[in-house]
Amino acid sequence: MNNCINFSLKETIKFLKKNDNYIILTHASPDGDTLGAGYALYYGLKQLGKQVEVVCPDVIPQDYAFFLCETDHVNREGATLVAVDIADKRLLGALQEEFGESIDLNIDHHISNTRYAKALYLDSDASATCEIMYEVLSGLKVKLNDTIAKALYTGISTDTGCFKYSCVTAKTHKIAAALYDYNIEADVINKVMFDTKSKDLLTLERMVLDTAEYHFDDKCMIVTVTADMLKKTGCKGTQLEGITNISRSVDGVLAGVTIKQTDDNTYKISIRTYAPLNASQICVSLGGGGHKNAAAVILKGSLQEVKDKVLCAIKQQMEETNAWTSAVR
Amino acid sequence: MNNCINFSLKETIKFLKKNDNYIILTHASPDGDTLGAGYALYYGLKQLGKQVEVVCPDVIPQDYAFFLCETDHVNREGATLVAVDIADKRLLGALQEEFGESIDLNIDHHISNTRYAKALYLDSDASATCEIMYEVLSGLKVKLNDTIAKALYTGISTDTGCFKYSCVTAKTHKIAAALYDYNIEADVINKVMFDTKSKDLLTLERMVLDTAEYHFDDKCMIVTVTADMLKKTGCKGTQLEGITNISRSVDGVLAGVTIKQTDDNTYKISIRTYAPLNASQICVSLGGGGHKNAAAVILKGSLQEVKDKVLCAIKQQMEETNAWTSAVR
């Protein structure tokens, strides 16, 4: 939609003050950033006396319970729709049909944002939508409290791999420092988000390690998570996020690929890259999208067909960027 | 040594300005914090026109090469000895005999510091010695540059698990934000420190997972790394730090124990705990020491004897703290 208006921070704040009834939408398979930003905005707008509902297309994992709450029931009719951290309307999942064409305001940090909303406040320099939301709430003169600070910290921490990735800036750390003025129990949050796994997940990790394949002089690693493995271990959803990091962790690998079977003939491909490779470009060429270093695409076909497509796209980019000969890592 | 004088930040700065020839000592099995603090101080004192040598009891891993350099050769006679991040003189390893009794100044953040030096600047609220060193260098009016900032960031990041642990404060994040004013390439540093492993290390991880034992209603997990495993995979030294985190990552585990064979009948026990357990107390009771959540001890005996001793100490603390019944995690 080309009629999407670019909002500044000031315009965003003005818009959020203006109306009375807001529905905040988070993306499907919700993560810390979409939920943190959504609930932080909820608490903020409640302080301004608005009626506010948070709507998530999927069940919210219990891991986030520490900043969740029962929200209002807002009449769809006449409500103002705000999407947070949703780069593409398809990420609304089950709610795309109901809300996809009528989002009033989209607050996001993904450079790949498809501009589907009526207005967009995009800050692609922000490490997380929660980093933007911190500034939005400041502008709205919302008084932070422990719960809001926890929600914002969770989004920033999870989207940056706990301040690890290249998206982190001085501003990210300054905001984190400000959030430590509240009792956020960051170590507890990080423990849950990054360092807790079940015995079953440990078993799954061993199974996944068994599928490891190396290609292109070991510069590309592929691991596969089959539906059968998930069934055997009972692992699902956000539990699997750590699995995606296995393939990016091996010395010398420039493209780490995780192929996850989501249905008989459907696979979600998550790609993590290091320069000169660009995960977003690889995934866009296959019909997906994402960030420079982390992107994804859903492909149909047999496992081998899917693998071949991905390898072909990676090979092409390796040739274009001379990744074969450049001694980057 | 009870004659150890407590230095304030101001006294520490004055002391570092006073003399001309400094030898900076790092601890054995050097990590990011001792090396980062040691080299940051080196670069700082060089700016003040001093002769400075950094001495490390062990070979420094190549991972830290990005902030290392050739240092001066300082005559032992008449040199001022500064130990950084060394809680106990025994951690001087091979250099204990030469330097253990004559350290002039010890700059450290470990609450378990044994006060072996003539003067001690201890800030046990600091997440890392590099956090202290940032303030020392500020006080010395040292002009930071990319290399010094990288060294300090490395120490802070590695000692906090990349801003994950409970030792992190607002100050930690404020210092990190200030270091981002330089070209520290934090993502590259963190990639090397946290997310890079060799194929061999992946193999070792699988072997170690096979040794997993659970005790005390699954509140204690023990994994073992034998000398044989290390020989088979060729893994050694700092490569093994990640292994220690396996046992602390399983849901419900309050005491994660890693037993690493260092010799025929010698084992290094690393313990990671969650409240109400206290790793430092457990390890002190066995003759070791460390932090509240992470501590270590070296024990001699057969693997089973060592395991029994450790289990006994953990069991005792579980009883003292009612860890059996308290639903902490």
XYZ file of C-alpha atoms in Angstrom:
658
model
C 0.000 0.000 0.000
C 1.692 3.174 -1.162
C -0.612 5.489 0.759
C 1.182 4.691 3.977
C 2.162 7.924 5.726
C 5.506 8.145 7.533
C 5.014 9.311 11.095
C 7.662 10.998 13.188
C 7.950 10.236 16.897
C 6.035 13.458 17.595
C 3.204 12.551 15.226
C 3.057 9.071 16.722
C 2.685 10.499 20.214
C 0.020 12.955 19.048
C -1.899 10.136 17.367
C -1.795 7.976 20.493
C -3.146 10.823 22.617
C -5.977 11.646 20.222
C -8.320 8.674 20.403
C -10.108 6.804 23.183
C -10.261 3.159 22.159
C -7.199 1.263 21.020
C -6.624 -2.297 19.909
C -2.942 -3.245 19.991
C -1.958 -6.116 17.723
C 1.116 -8.285 18.179
C 2.501 -10.655 15.586
C 1.863 -14.398 15.345
C 4.290 -16.738 17.156
C 4.734 -13.845 19.562
C 8.213 -13.055 20.864
C 9.528 -10.839 23.628
C 9.669 -7.729 21.492
C 6.152 -7.729 20.064
C 4.672 -8.661 23.465
C 6.896 -6.317 25.456
C 6.087 -3.397 23.169
C 2.389 -4.287 23.030
C 1.931 -4.558 26.784
C 4.152 -1.555 27.565
C 1.951 0.489 25.223
C -1.143 -1.002 26.860
C -0.025 0.077 30.355
C 0.958 3.479 29.000
C -2.363 4.157 27.281
C -4.235 2.948 30.374
C -2.427 5.657 32.372
C -3.862 8.151 29.882
C -7.353 6.828 30.634
C -7.946 5.019 27.348
C -9.798 1.762 26.739
C -7.176 -0.649 25.429
C -7.127 -4.273 24.326
C -4.077 -6.303 23.371
C -4.809 -8.931 20.745
C -2.356 -11.676 19.840
C -3.014 -14.104 16.960
C -1.570 -17.016 18.950
C -1.529 -18.271 22.508
C 1.051 -16.317 24.511
C 3.750 -18.534 26.060
C 3.746 -18.655 29.870
C 7.352 -17.405 29.916
C 6.024 -13.876 29.470
C 3.438 -14.070 32.241
C 5.416 -11.675 34.468
C 4.332 -8.633 32.464
C 0.986 -9.815 31.076
C -2.454 -8.910 32.407
C -6.098 -9.082 31.487
C -6.763 -6.218 29.064
C -10.041 -4.403 28.229
C -12.596 -5.637 25.736
C -12.665 -2.975 23.077
C -15.398 -2.809 20.448
C -13.856 -3.402 16.997
C -16.184 -0.739 15.605
C -14.485 2.647 15.834
C -11.393 1.313 17.574
C -7.956 2.569 16.574
C -5.735 -0.305 15.472
C -2.051 -0.216 16.384
C 0.326 -2.944 15.181
C 3.606 -3.304 17.065
C 6.729 -4.991 15.700
C 4.813 -6.346 12.693
C 6.826 -5.869 9.504
C 4.287 -7.477 7.183
C 0.538 -7.966 7.493
C 1.018 -11.689 6.848
C 2.661 -11.833 10.275
C -0.791 -11.169 11.726
C -1.373 -14.854 11.023
C -4.907 -15.881 11.897
C -5.861 -12.219 12.331
C -4.716 -11.042 8.925
C -8.129 -11.325 7.352
C -9.842 -9.418 10.152
C -7.269 -6.664 10.647
C -4.729 -6.797 7.794
C -6.204 -3.988 5.714
C -7.228 -1.653 8.511
C -4.194 -1.045 10.732
C -4.169 2.656 11.591
C -0.670 2.865 13.030
C 2.289 0.549 12.761
C 5.230 0.976 15.144
C 8.192 -1.067 13.991
C 11.956 -1.353 13.654
C 12.250 -3.809 10.735
C 13.862 -2.253 7.679
C 11.909 -4.778 5.597
C 8.558 -3.252 6.724
C 6.068 -3.565 3.856
C 4.173 -0.352 4.689
C 0.755 -2.008 4.876
C -0.657 0.313 7.553
C -2.233 3.751 7.124
C 0.603 5.304 9.096
C 4.015 3.945 9.992
C 6.502 5.001 12.637
C 9.608 3.102 11.609
C 12.993 3.435 13.253
C 15.178 0.845 11.632
C 18.151 1.990 13.723
C 16.374 0.778 16.848
C 17.548 -2.599 18.116
C 13.981 -3.530 19.058
C 10.478 -2.119 18.864
C 10.693 -1.865 22.655
C 13.548 0.614 22.240
C 11.153 2.772 20.170
C 8.360 2.172 22.663
C 10.520 3.501 25.496
C 10.719 6.802 23.629
C 7.026 6.744 22.731
C 6.094 6.283 26.399
C 8.527 9.026 27.416
C 6.839 11.306 24.890
C 3.410 10.371 26.257
C 4.706 11.297 29.742
C 3.849 7.816 30.965
C 5.260 7.066 34.411
C 7.243 3.847 34.133
C 6.899 1.179 36.806
C 8.420 -2.245 37.432
C 6.033 -4.045 35.092
C 6.403 -1.636 32.166
C 10.184 -1.626 32.642
C 10.222 -5.442 32.653
C 8.161 -5.568 29.447
C 10.464 -3.102 27.668
C 13.616 -4.792 28.950
C 12.353 -8.185 27.780
C 11.806 -6.906 24.248
C 15.191 -5.237 24.027
C 17.031 -8.145 25.579
C 15.396 -10.848 23.451
C 15.703 -8.965 20.142
C 19.392 -8.225 20.707
C 20.413 -11.677 21.944
C 20.998 -9.952 25.300
C 22.946 -7.002 23.859
C 25.052 -9.281 21.703
C 24.139 -8.392 18.133
C 25.161 -5.622 15.758
C 21.784 -3.897 16.115
C 22.821 -2.721 19.609
C 23.845 0.922 19.919
C 24.838 3.285 22.736
C 21.148 4.210 22.908
C 20.192 0.589 23.566
C 22.502 0.468 26.591
C 21.358 3.901 27.793
C 17.747 2.744 27.768
C 18.709 -0.483 29.553
C 20.486 1.591 32.210
C 17.342 3.684 32.673
C 15.210 0.537 33.025
C 17.505 -0.653 35.840
C 16.044 2.207 37.908
C 13.105 -0.158 38.350
C 13.105 -3.587 39.910
C 13.291 -5.447 36.603
C 15.126 -8.533 37.863
C 16.957 -8.643 34.556
C 18.925 -11.732 35.545
C 15.695 -13.640 36.134
C 14.264 -12.474 32.789
C 17.447 -13.388 30.928
C 17.627 -16.736 32.652
C 14.130 -17.595 31.405
C 14.663 -16.145 27.926
C 18.137 -17.483 27.206
C 19.402 -20.002 29.704
C 16.555 -22.272 30.606
C 15.842 -25.424 28.771
C 14.029 -28.592 29.656
C 15.622 -32.005 29.685
C 13.537 -32.696 26.558
C 15.052 -29.749 24.765
C 18.534 -31.010 25.594
C 17.539 -34.306 23.984
C 16.216 -32.485 20.928
C 19.457 -30.538 20.638
C 21.403 -33.767 20.494
C 19.082 -35.103 17.758
C 19.454 -31.907 15.775
C 23.243 -31.988 16.087
C 23.135 -35.406 14.452
C 21.628 -33.848 11.283
C 24.429 -31.316 10.847
C 25.635 -30.928 7.256
C 28.432 -28.700 6.035
C 28.598 -27.169 2.559
C 30.776 -24.782 0.552
C 34.086 -25.380 2.330
C 32.295 -25.470 5.707
C 31.098 -21.874 5.230
C 27.476 -23.069 5.313
C 25.990 -25.340 7.966
C 22.513 -26.833 7.829
C 20.649 -28.502 10.660
C 17.195 -30.003 10.397
C 14.392 -30.296 12.911
C 11.824 -32.811 11.726
C 8.232 -33.068 12.886
C 9.126 -36.506 14.202
C 11.830 -35.109 16.497
C 9.382 -32.563 17.843
C 6.830 -35.268 18.471
C 9.320 -37.521 20.243
C 10.610 -34.779 22.556
C 7.401 -32.791 22.952
C 9.280 -29.556 22.191
C 7.513 -26.745 20.390
C 7.128 -23.039 19.759
C 9.542 -20.613 21.327
C 11.424 -23.501 22.926
C 13.001 -23.979 19.518
C 14.521 -20.519 19.206
C 17.824 -21.664 20.667
C 18.069 -24.425 18.081
C 18.330 -21.748 15.401
C 21.532 -20.525 17.005
C 23.343 -23.853 16.704
C 24.087 -23.370 13.027
C 25.397 -19.833 13.505
C 27.770 -20.835 16.270
C 30.299 -22.926 14.412
C 33.643 -21.356 13.678
C 33.997 -20.326 10.028
C 30.329 -20.701 9.132
C 29.031 -17.630 7.280
C 25.530 -18.977 6.652
C 23.829 -21.027 9.366
C 20.589 -22.617 8.210
C 17.917 -24.249 10.346
C 15.221 -26.153 8.484
C 12.185 -26.804 10.624
C 9.388 -29.010 9.381
C 6.066 -27.339 10.124
C 3.848 -29.682 8.115
C 4.159 -32.733 5.852
C 5.542 -30.740 2.954
C 6.215 -27.384 4.558
C 9.428 -26.106 6.082
C 10.380 -22.905 7.853
C 13.916 -21.930 6.938
C 15.771 -19.654 9.355
C 19.025 -18.221 8.087
C 21.686 -16.490 10.179
C 24.583 -14.881 8.342
C 27.833 -13.041 8.808
C 29.303 -10.489 6.397
C 29.678 -10.494 3.465
C 26.506 -12.612 3.344
C 23.118 -11.022 3.922
C 20.346 -13.222 5.310
C 17.627 -10.771 4.315
C 18.691 -10.765 0.651
C 18.915 -14.555 0.588
C 15.441 -14.947 2.097
C 13.889 -12.218 -0.061
C 15.180 -14.058 -3.138
C 13.244 -17.109 -1.891
C 10.103 -15.138 -1.048
C 10.757 -14.381 2.631
C 12.352 -11.524 4.546
C 13.969 -10.294 7.725
C 17.090 -8.569 8.955
C 20.594 -8.380 7.503
C 21.924 -11.071 9.858
C 18.745 -13.038 10.598
C 15.929 -13.793 8.189
C 13.413 -16.507 7.371
C 11.257 -17.977 4.646
C 8.632 -20.707 4.417
C 9.103 -23.179 1.570
C 7.030 -26.093 0.323
C 8.354 -29.338 -1.136
C 10.282 -32.364 0.040
C 13.095 -31.812 2.523
C 15.655 -32.378 -0.216
C 13.932 -29.963 -2.606
C 13.755 -27.291 0.050
C 17.385 -27.826 0.992
C 18.463 -27.571 -2.640
C 16.600 -24.291 -3.117
C 18.209 -22.784 -0.034
C 21.681 -24.004 -0.920
C 21.277 -22.603 -4.421
C 20.321 -19.164 -3.102
C 23.213 -19.161 -0.638
C 25.676 -20.316 -3.275
C 24.589 -17.519 -5.573
C 25.154 -14.898 -2.904
C 28.477 -16.383 -1.914
C 29.586 -15.969 -5.518
C 28.251 -12.434 -5.784
C 30.020 -11.367 -2.608
C 33.219 -13.356 -3.093
C 32.478 -15.029 0.217
C 34.461 -18.017 -0.925
C 37.755 -16.229 -0.974
C 37.257 -13.435 1.539
C 38.787 -14.403 4.845
C 36.170 -12.733 7.000
C 36.130 -15.034 9.986
C 47.788 -10.728 55.265
C 45.956 -8.407 57.585
C 48.151 -5.412 56.833
C 46.350 -4.905 53.537
C 45.268 -1.266 53.216
C 41.921 -0.453 51.629
C 42.329 2.057 48.832
C 39.605 4.354 47.571
C 39.303 5.134 43.862
C 41.102 8.421 44.516
C 43.986 6.746 46.355
C 44.253 4.162 43.587
C 44.549 6.892 40.979
C 47.140 8.763 43.025
C 49.171 5.563 43.470
C 49.107 4.841 39.731
C 50.346 8.342 38.922
C 53.158 8.234 41.484
C 55.610 5.661 40.144
C 57.425 5.135 36.868
C 57.714 1.398 36.349
C 54.722 -0.915 36.610
C 54.278 -4.623 36.181
C 50.634 -5.583 35.708
C 49.765 -9.150 36.632
C 46.764 -11.067 35.321
C 45.490 -14.323 36.743
C 46.240 -17.820 35.474
C 43.881 -19.324 32.857
C 43.325 -15.710 31.816
C 39.824 -14.596 30.907
C 38.409 -11.499 29.253
C 38.173 -9.516 32.456
C 41.703 -9.964 33.774
C 43.182 -9.412 30.309
C 40.861 -6.542 29.408
C 41.588 -4.761 32.685
C 45.312 -5.513 32.478
C 45.748 -4.233 28.940
C 43.428 -1.248 29.408
C 45.563 -0.239 32.380
C 48.697 -0.845 30.310
C 47.513 1.514 27.539
C 46.428 4.040 30.123
C 49.735 4.086 31.999
C 51.615 4.292 28.701
C 49.716 7.514 27.937
C 51.089 8.841 31.221
C 54.624 8.074 30.037
C 55.290 5.099 32.326
C 57.251 1.947 31.577
C 54.721 -0.885 31.806
C 54.806 -4.632 31.351
C 51.842 -6.991 31.392
C 52.677 -10.419 32.748
C 50.321 -13.379 32.478
C 51.092 -16.726 34.144
C 49.738 -18.653 31.138
C 49.720 -18.366 27.366
C 47.051 -15.863 26.305
C 44.417 -17.368 23.975
C 44.403 -15.957 20.449
C 40.758 -14.906 20.877
C 41.958 -11.804 22.719
C 44.555 -10.796 20.113
C 42.461 -7.796 19.025
C 43.446 -5.768 22.078
C 46.848 -7.283 22.895
C 50.226 -5.795 22.061
C 53.896 -6.188 22.856
C 54.483 -4.521 26.232
C 57.690 -3.095 27.739
C 60.303 -5.143 29.559
C 60.303 -3.764 33.066
C 63.039 -4.593 35.530
C 61.568 -6.566 38.453
C 63.807 -4.615 40.801
C 62.027 -1.483 41.939
C 58.947 -2.100 39.801
C 55.472 -1.463 41.207
C 53.353 -4.616 41.039
C 49.668 -4.293 40.221
C 47.396 -7.359 40.211
C 44.100 -7.034 38.318
C 41.066 -9.244 38.870
C 43.052 -11.616 41.104
C 41.048 -12.525 44.215
C 43.661 -14.842 45.702
C 47.414 -15.043 45.240
C 47.056 -18.706 44.345
C 45.393 -17.538 41.116
C 48.814 -16.223 40.086
C 49.519 -19.859 39.249
C 53.079 -20.330 38.055
C 53.919 -16.769 39.134
C 52.757 -17.103 42.725
C 56.196 -17.877 44.055
C 57.818 -14.941 42.279
C 55.141 -12.320 42.930
C 52.618 -13.646 45.446
C 54.047 -11.873 48.495
C 54.966 -8.581 46.891
C 51.893 -7.247 45.075
C 51.732 -3.504 45.777
C 48.208 -2.854 44.523
C 45.326 -5.207 43.812
C 42.369 -3.946 41.782
C 39.490 -6.388 42.005
C 35.727 -6.916 42.181
C 35.540 -10.339 43.872
C 33.906 -10.208 47.274
C 35.956 -13.267 48.198
C 39.227 -11.317 47.788
C 41.764 -12.650 50.304
C 43.564 -9.323 50.835
C 47.017 -10.666 50.010
C 48.324 -7.396 48.520
C 49.809 -4.366 50.298
C 46.877 -2.253 49.097
C 43.509 -3.259 47.693
C 40.981 -1.307 45.682
C 37.949 -3.576 45.853
C 34.535 -2.709 44.451
C 32.451 -5.811 44.897
C 29.415 -4.029 43.405
C 31.209 -3.819 40.079
C 30.152 -6.448 37.554
C 33.734 -6.784 36.342
C 37.186 -5.460 37.113
C 36.929 -3.723 33.732
C 34.011 -1.698 35.083
C 36.340 -0.497 37.863
C 39.140 0.050 35.365
C 36.903 2.322 33.282
C 36.631 4.603 36.313
C 40.317 4.312 37.145
C 41.221 5.390 33.598
C 38.705 8.240 33.753
C 40.319 9.366 36.997
C 43.766 9.175 35.386
C 42.416 11.377 32.546
C 43.385 8.705 30.053
C 41.978 9.347 26.571
C 40.111 6.228 25.537
C 40.522 4.868 22.021
C 39.106 1.935 20.065
C 41.585 -0.575 21.501
C 41.150 0.453 25.139
C 37.372 0.512 24.694
C 37.460 -2.977 23.154
C 39.543 -4.301 26.051
C 37.179 -2.841 28.658
C 34.065 -3.977 26.787
C 35.466 -7.513 26.499
C 35.986 -7.741 30.248
C 32.552 -6.404 31.097
C 30.795 -8.516 28.509
C 32.539 -11.771 29.374
C 32.210 -11.392 33.153
C 28.487 -10.614 32.909
C 27.570 -13.307 30.371
C 26.894 -10.413 27.992
C 24.863 -8.365 30.491
C 22.849 -11.389 31.564
C 23.762 -11.955 35.188
C 22.655 -10.408 38.461
C 25.969 -8.563 38.845
C 24.863 -6.135 36.104
C 23.720 -2.688 37.264
C 22.634 0.557 35.622
C 26.277 1.598 35.861
C 27.360 -1.422 33.822
C 25.031 -0.405 30.985
C 26.050 3.269 31.247
C 29.703 2.318 30.843
C 28.834 0.038 27.915
C 26.965 2.949 26.291
C 30.044 5.160 26.738
C 32.270 2.491 25.168
C 30.001 2.442 22.099
C 31.348 5.944 21.354
C 34.358 4.050 20.044
C 34.467 1.541 17.236
C 34.364 -1.483 19.511
C 32.607 -3.881 17.104
C 30.829 -5.378 20.085
C 28.965 -7.883 17.917
C 32.251 -9.280 16.639
C 33.666 -9.484 20.172
C 30.534 -11.194 21.495
C 30.462 -13.585 18.585
C 34.001 -14.730 19.411
C 33.446 -14.805 23.173
C 30.024 -16.460 23.287
C 28.852 -17.832 19.979
C 31.786 -19.431 18.287
C 32.640 -23.024 18.709
C 34.571 -25.526 16.645
C 33.099 -28.712 15.269
C 35.243 -30.506 17.862
C 33.632 -28.561 20.678
C 30.180 -29.534 19.391
C 31.319 -33.154 19.571
C 32.593 -32.659 23.106
C 29.275 -31.097 24.118
C 27.465 -34.209 22.980
C 29.845 -36.433 24.955
C 29.362 -34.294 28.051
C 25.580 -34.414 27.706
C 25.844 -38.185 27.853
C 27.302 -37.936 31.376
C 24.410 -35.891 32.764
C 23.230 -37.006 36.207
C 20.371 -35.558 38.200
C 20.159 -35.538 41.998
C 17.936 -34.220 44.775
C 14.636 -34.182 42.884
C 16.391 -32.868 39.762
C 17.474 -29.713 41.626
C 21.111 -30.648 41.086
C 22.669 -31.616 37.775
C 26.196 -32.911 37.321
C 28.094 -33.249 34.077
C 31.603 -34.598 33.749
C 34.400 -33.772 31.337
C 37.074 -36.444 31.440
C 40.662 -36.077 30.309
C 39.876 -38.750 27.732
C 37.107 -36.644 26.166
C 39.447 -33.685 25.948
C 42.113 -35.823 24.330
C 39.674 -37.277 21.774
C 38.261 -33.895 20.737
C 41.391 -31.797 21.191
C 39.392 -29.206 23.149
C 41.073 -27.258 25.929
C 41.334 -24.099 28.005
C 38.811 -21.334 27.498
C 37.040 -23.431 24.860
C 35.497 -25.276 27.784
C 33.846 -22.279 29.432
C 30.569 -22.890 27.596
C 30.439 -26.461 28.902
C 30.114 -25.071 32.421
C 26.857 -23.424 31.404
C 25.165 -26.668 30.355
C 24.439 -27.709 33.907
C 23.015 -24.314 34.867
C 20.640 -24.222 31.910
C 18.208 -26.976 32.773
C 14.815 -25.958 34.064
C 14.471 -26.486 37.812
C 18.153 -27.044 38.506
C 19.363 -24.932 41.447
C 22.913 -26.285 41.500
C 24.659 -27.021 38.211
C 27.954 -28.812 38.660
C 30.678 -29.369 36.075
C 33.454 -31.748 37.030
C 36.502 -31.384 34.834
C 39.378 -33.787 35.133
C 42.647 -31.852 35.147
C 44.958 -34.702 36.076
C 44.785 -38.414 36.936
C 43.345 -37.807 40.359
C 42.549 -34.100 40.231
C 39.266 -32.445 39.309
C 38.196 -28.844 38.942
C 34.629 -28.440 40.145
C 32.675 -25.469 38.805
C 29.377 -24.786 40.529
C 26.622 -22.471 39.281
C 23.712 -21.827 41.600
C 20.387 -20.061 41.877
C 18.858 -18.737 45.092
C 18.494 -19.918 47.775
C 21.739 -21.790 47.060
C 25.066 -19.996 47.204
C 27.911 -21.356 45.068
C 30.547 -19.392 46.959
C 29.524 -20.896 50.318
C 29.435 -24.406 48.872
C 32.894 -24.027 47.346
C 34.374 -22.326 50.423
C 33.174 -25.290 52.500
C 35.196 -27.514 50.156
C 38.279 -25.273 50.193
C 37.558 -23.125 47.126
C 35.847 -19.813 46.488
C 34.178 -17.451 44.052
C 30.947 -15.523 43.584
C 27.463 -16.072 44.982
C 26.220 -17.638 41.737
C 29.446 -19.024 40.299
C 32.319 -20.565 42.207
C 34.937 -23.274 41.900
C 37.166 -25.635 43.821
C 39.892 -28.116 42.970
C 39.532 -31.540 44.603
C 41.715 -34.625 44.617
C 40.504 -38.221 44.672
C 38.683 -40.607 42.375
C 35.840 -39.224 40.279
C 33.324 -40.917 42.558
C 34.973 -39.601 45.728
C 35.030 -36.079 44.344
C 31.408 -36.344 43.243
C 30.355 -37.591 46.671
C 32.114 -34.698 48.419
C 30.430 -32.153 46.175
C 26.997 -33.760 46.497
C 27.374 -33.851 50.264
C 28.195 -30.119 50.422
C 25.275 -29.250 48.146
C 22.894 -31.456 50.093
C 23.900 -29.760 53.323
C 23.227 -26.316 51.906
C 19.938 -27.423 50.404
C 18.856 -28.511 53.860
C 20.071 -25.320 55.520
C 18.255 -23.143 53.006
C 15.124 -25.271 52.651
C 15.889 -25.463 48.941
C 14.020 -28.748 48.791
C 10.682 -27.227 49.515
C 11.078 -23.625 48.371
C 9.577 -23.255 44.917
C 12.108 -20.773 43.635
C 12.238 -21.717 40.006
